JSON list of C-alpha atoms in Angstrom, two decimals:
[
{"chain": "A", "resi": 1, "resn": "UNK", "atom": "CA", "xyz": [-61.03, 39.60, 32.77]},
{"chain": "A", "resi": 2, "resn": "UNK", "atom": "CA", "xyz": [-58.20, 40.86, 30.20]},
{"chain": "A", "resi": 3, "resn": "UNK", "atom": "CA", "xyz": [-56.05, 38.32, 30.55]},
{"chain": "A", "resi": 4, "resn": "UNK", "atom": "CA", "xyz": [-54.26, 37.87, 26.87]},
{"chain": "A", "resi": 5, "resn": "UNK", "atom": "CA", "xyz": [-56.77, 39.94, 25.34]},
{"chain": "A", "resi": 6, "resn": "UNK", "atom": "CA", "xyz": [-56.25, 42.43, 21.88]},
{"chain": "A", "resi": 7, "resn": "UNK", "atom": "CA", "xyz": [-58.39, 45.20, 20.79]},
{"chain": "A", "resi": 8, "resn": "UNK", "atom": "CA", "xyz": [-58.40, 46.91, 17.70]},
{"chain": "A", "resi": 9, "resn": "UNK", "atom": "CA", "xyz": [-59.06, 50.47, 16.61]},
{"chain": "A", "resi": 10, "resn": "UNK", "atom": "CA", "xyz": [-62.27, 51.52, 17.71]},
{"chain": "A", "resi": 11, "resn": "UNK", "atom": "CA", "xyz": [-63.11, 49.14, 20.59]},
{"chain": "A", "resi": 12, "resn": "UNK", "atom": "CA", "xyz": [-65.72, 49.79, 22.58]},
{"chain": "A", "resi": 13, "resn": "UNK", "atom": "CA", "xyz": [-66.11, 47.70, 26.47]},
{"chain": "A", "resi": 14, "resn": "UNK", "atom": "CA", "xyz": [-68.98, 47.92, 28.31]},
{"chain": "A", "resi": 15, "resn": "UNK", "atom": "CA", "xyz": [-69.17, 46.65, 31.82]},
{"chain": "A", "resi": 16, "resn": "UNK", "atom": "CA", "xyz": [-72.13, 46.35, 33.92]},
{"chain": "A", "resi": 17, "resn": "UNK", "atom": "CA", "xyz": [-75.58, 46.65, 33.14]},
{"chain": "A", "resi": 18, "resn": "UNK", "atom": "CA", "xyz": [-78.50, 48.69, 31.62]},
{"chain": "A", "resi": 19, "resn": "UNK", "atom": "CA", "xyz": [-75.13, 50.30, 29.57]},
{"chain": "A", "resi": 20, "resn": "UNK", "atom": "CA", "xyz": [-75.77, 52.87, 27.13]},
{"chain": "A", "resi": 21, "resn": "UNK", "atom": "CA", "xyz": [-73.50, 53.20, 23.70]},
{"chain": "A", "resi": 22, "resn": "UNK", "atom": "CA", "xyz": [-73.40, 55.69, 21.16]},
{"chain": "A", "resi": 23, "resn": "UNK", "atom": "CA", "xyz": [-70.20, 55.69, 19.12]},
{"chain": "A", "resi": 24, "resn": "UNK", "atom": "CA", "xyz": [-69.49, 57.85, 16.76]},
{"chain": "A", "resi": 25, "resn": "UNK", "atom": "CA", "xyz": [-66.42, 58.22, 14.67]},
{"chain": "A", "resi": 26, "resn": "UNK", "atom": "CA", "xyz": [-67.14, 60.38, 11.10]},
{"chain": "A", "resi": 27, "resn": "UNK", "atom": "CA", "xyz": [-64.06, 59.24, 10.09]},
{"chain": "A", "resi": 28, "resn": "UNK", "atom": "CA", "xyz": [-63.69, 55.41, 10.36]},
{"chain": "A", "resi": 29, "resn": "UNK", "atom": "CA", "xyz": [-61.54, 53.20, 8.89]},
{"chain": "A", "resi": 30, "resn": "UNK", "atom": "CA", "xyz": [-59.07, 56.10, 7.42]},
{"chain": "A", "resi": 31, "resn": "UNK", "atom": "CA", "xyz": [-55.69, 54.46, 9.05]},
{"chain": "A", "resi": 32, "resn": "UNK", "atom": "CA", "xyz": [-53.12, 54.34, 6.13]},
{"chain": "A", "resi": 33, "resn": "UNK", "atom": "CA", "xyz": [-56.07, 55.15, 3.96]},
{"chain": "A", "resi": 34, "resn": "UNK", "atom": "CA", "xyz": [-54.75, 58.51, 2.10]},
{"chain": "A", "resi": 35, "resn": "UNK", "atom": "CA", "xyz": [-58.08, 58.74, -0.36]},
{"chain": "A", "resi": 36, "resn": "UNK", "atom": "CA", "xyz": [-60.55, 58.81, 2.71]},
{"chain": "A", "resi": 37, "resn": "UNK", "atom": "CA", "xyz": [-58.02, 61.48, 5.00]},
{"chain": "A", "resi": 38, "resn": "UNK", "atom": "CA", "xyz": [-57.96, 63.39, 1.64]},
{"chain": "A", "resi": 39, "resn": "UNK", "atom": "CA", "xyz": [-61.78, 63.13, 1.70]},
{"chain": "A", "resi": 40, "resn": "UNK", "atom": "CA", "xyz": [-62.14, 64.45, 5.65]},
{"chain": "A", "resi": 41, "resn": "UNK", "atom": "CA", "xyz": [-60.17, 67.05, 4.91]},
{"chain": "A", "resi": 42, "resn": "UNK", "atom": "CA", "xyz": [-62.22, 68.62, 1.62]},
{"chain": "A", "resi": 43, "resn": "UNK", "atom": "CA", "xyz": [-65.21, 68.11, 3.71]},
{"chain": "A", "resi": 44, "resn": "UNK", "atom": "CA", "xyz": [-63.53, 70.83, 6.09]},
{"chain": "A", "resi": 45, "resn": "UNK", "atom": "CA", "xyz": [-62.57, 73.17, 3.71]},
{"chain": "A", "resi": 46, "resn": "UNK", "atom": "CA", "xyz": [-59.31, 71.98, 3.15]},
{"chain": "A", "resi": 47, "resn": "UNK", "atom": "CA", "xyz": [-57.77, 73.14, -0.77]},
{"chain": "A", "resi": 48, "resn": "UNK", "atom": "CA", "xyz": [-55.99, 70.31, -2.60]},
{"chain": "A", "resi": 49, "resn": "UNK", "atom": "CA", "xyz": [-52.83, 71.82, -2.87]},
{"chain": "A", "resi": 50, "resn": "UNK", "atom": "CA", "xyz": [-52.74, 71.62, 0.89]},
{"chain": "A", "resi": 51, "resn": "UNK", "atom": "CA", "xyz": [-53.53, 68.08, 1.13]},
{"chain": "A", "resi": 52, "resn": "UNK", "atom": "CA", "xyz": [-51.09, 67.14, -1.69]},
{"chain": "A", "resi": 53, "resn": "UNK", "atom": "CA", "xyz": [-48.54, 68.80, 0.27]},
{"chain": "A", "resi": 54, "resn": "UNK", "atom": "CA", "xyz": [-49.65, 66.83, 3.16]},
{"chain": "A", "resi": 55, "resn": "UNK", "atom": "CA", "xyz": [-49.08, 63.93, 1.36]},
{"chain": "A", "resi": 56, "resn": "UNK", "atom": "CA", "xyz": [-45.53, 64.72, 0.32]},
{"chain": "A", "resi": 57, "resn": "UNK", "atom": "CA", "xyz": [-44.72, 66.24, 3.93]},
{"chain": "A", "resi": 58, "resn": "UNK", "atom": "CA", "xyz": [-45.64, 62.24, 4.98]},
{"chain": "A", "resi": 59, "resn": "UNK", "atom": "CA", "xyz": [-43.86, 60.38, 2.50]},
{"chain": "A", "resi": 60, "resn": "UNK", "atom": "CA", "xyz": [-40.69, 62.56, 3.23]},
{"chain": "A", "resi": 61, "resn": "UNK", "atom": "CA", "xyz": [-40.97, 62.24, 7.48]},
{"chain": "A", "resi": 62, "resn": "UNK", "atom": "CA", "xyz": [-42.07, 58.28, 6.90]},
{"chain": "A", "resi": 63, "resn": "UNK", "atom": "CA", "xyz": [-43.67, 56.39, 10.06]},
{"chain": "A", "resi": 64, "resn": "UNK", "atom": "CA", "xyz": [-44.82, 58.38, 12.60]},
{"chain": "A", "resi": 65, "resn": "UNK", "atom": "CA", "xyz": [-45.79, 56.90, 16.19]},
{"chain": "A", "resi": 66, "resn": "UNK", "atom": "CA", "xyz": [-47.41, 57.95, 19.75]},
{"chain": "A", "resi": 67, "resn": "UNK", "atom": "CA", "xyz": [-43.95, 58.28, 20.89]},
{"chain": "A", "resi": 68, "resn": "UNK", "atom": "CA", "xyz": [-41.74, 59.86, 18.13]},
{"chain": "A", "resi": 69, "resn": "UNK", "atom": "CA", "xyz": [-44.87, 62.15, 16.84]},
{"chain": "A", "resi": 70, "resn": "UNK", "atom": "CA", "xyz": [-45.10, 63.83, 13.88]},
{"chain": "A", "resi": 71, "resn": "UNK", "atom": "CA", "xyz": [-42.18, 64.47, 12.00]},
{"chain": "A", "resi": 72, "resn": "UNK", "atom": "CA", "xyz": [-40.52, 67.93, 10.97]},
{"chain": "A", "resi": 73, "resn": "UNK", "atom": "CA", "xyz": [-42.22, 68.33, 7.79]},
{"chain": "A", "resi": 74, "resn": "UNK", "atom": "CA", "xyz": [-45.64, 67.25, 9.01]},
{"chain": "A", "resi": 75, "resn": "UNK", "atom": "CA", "xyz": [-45.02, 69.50, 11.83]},
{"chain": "A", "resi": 76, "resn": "UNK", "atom": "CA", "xyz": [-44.49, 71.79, 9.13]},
{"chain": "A", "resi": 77, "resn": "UNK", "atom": "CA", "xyz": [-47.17, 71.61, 7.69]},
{"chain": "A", "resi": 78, "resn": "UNK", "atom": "CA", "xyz": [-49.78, 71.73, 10.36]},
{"chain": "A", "resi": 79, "resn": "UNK", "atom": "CA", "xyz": [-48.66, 75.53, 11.47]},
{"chain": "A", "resi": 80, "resn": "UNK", "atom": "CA", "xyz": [-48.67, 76.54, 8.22]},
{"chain": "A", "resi": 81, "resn": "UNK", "atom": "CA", "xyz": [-52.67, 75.07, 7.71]},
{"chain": "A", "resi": 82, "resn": "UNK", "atom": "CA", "xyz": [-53.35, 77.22, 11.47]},
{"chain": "A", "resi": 83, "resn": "UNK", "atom": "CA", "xyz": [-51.64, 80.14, 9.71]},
{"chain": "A", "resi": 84, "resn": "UNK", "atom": "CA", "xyz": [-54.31, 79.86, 6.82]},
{"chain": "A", "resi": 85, "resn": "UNK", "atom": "CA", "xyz": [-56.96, 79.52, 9.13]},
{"chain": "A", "resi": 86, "resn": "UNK", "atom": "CA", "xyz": [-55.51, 82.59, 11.25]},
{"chain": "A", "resi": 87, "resn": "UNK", "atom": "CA", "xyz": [-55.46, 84.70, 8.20]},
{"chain": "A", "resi": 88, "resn": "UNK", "atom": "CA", "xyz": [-58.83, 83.38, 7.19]},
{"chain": "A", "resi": 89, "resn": "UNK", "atom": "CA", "xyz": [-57.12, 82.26, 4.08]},
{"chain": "A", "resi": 90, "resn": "UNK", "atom": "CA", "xyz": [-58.81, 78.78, 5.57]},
{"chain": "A", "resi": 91, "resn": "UNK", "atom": "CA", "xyz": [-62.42, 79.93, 6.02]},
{"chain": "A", "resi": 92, "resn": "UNK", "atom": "CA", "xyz": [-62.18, 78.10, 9.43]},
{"chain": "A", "resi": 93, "resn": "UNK", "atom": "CA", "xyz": [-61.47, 79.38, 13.12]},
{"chain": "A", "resi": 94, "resn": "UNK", "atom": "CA", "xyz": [-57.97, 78.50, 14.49]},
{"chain": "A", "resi": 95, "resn": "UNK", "atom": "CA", "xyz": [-59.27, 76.45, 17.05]},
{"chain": "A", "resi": 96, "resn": "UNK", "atom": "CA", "xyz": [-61.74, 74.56, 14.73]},
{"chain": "A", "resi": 97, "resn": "UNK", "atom": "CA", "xyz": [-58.94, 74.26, 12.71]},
{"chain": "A", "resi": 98, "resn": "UNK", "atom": "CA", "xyz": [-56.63, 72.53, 15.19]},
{"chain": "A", "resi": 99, "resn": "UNK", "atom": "CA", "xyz": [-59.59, 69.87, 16.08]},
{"chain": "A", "resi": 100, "resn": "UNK", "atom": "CA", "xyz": [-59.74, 68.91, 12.52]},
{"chain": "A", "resi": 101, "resn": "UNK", "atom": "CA", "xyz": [-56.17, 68.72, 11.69]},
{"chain": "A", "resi": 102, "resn": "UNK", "atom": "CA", "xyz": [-55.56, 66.90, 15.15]},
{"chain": "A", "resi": 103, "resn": "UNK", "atom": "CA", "xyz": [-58.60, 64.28, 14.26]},
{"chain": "A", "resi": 104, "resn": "UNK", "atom": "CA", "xyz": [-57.60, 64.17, 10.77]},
{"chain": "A", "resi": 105, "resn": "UNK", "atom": "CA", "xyz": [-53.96, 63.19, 11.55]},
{"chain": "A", "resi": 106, "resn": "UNK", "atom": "CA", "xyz": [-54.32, 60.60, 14.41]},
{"chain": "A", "resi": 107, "resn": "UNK", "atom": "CA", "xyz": [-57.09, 59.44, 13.11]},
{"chain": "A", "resi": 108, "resn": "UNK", "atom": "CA", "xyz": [-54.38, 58.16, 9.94]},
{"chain": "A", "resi": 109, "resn": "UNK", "atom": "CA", "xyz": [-51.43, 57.06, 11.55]},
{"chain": "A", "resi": 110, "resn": "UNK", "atom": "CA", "xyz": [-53.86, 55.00, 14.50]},
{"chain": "A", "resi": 111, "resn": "UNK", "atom": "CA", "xyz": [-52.52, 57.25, 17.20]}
]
């Protein structure tokens, strides 16, 4: 059925009949697209000195992929951003947190 077939981000396959689909994705189209991530991450409570240093901990660690992960200064990063939101200096619960830095993040590099 497959045979020599590609599918992009987002892909949905339905097999069968009388299927239901609902798909939902807040943040779409954000891979490689710095502006919307930056967006996500306001919407969540996120200040912008913490996304700018975001942006600098990525340009420093460069490509990141399902295999390597995220690289030392990203890594960085993302405890000190559950930190905040353990000391409520995020106004966000740790786990909450986590979910929105997780979706946030793979959501960018396509992973």
């Amino acid at each position: 059925m497959f045979n020599n077939s590609k599918f992009g981000d987002g892909t949905t396959i339905s097999i069968g009949d009388n299927n239901i689909q609902n798909v939902s994705n807040s943040i779409s189209n954000i891979k490689n697209d710095f502006n919307k991530l930056t967006e996500f991450f306001k919407e969540n409570g996120l200040e912008q000195e913490d996304i700018s240093s975001l942006k600098e901990a990525i340009q420093d660690d460069g490509e990141v992929t399902s295999e390597e992960g995220y690289g030392e200064k990203v890594k960085s990063w993302i405890n000190n951003m559950i930190s905040k939101a353990a000391s409520k200096v995020w106004d966000i619960g740790v786990t909450k947190a986590g979910e929105v830095i997780e979706k946030g993040l793979k959501s960018y590099f396509g992973i």
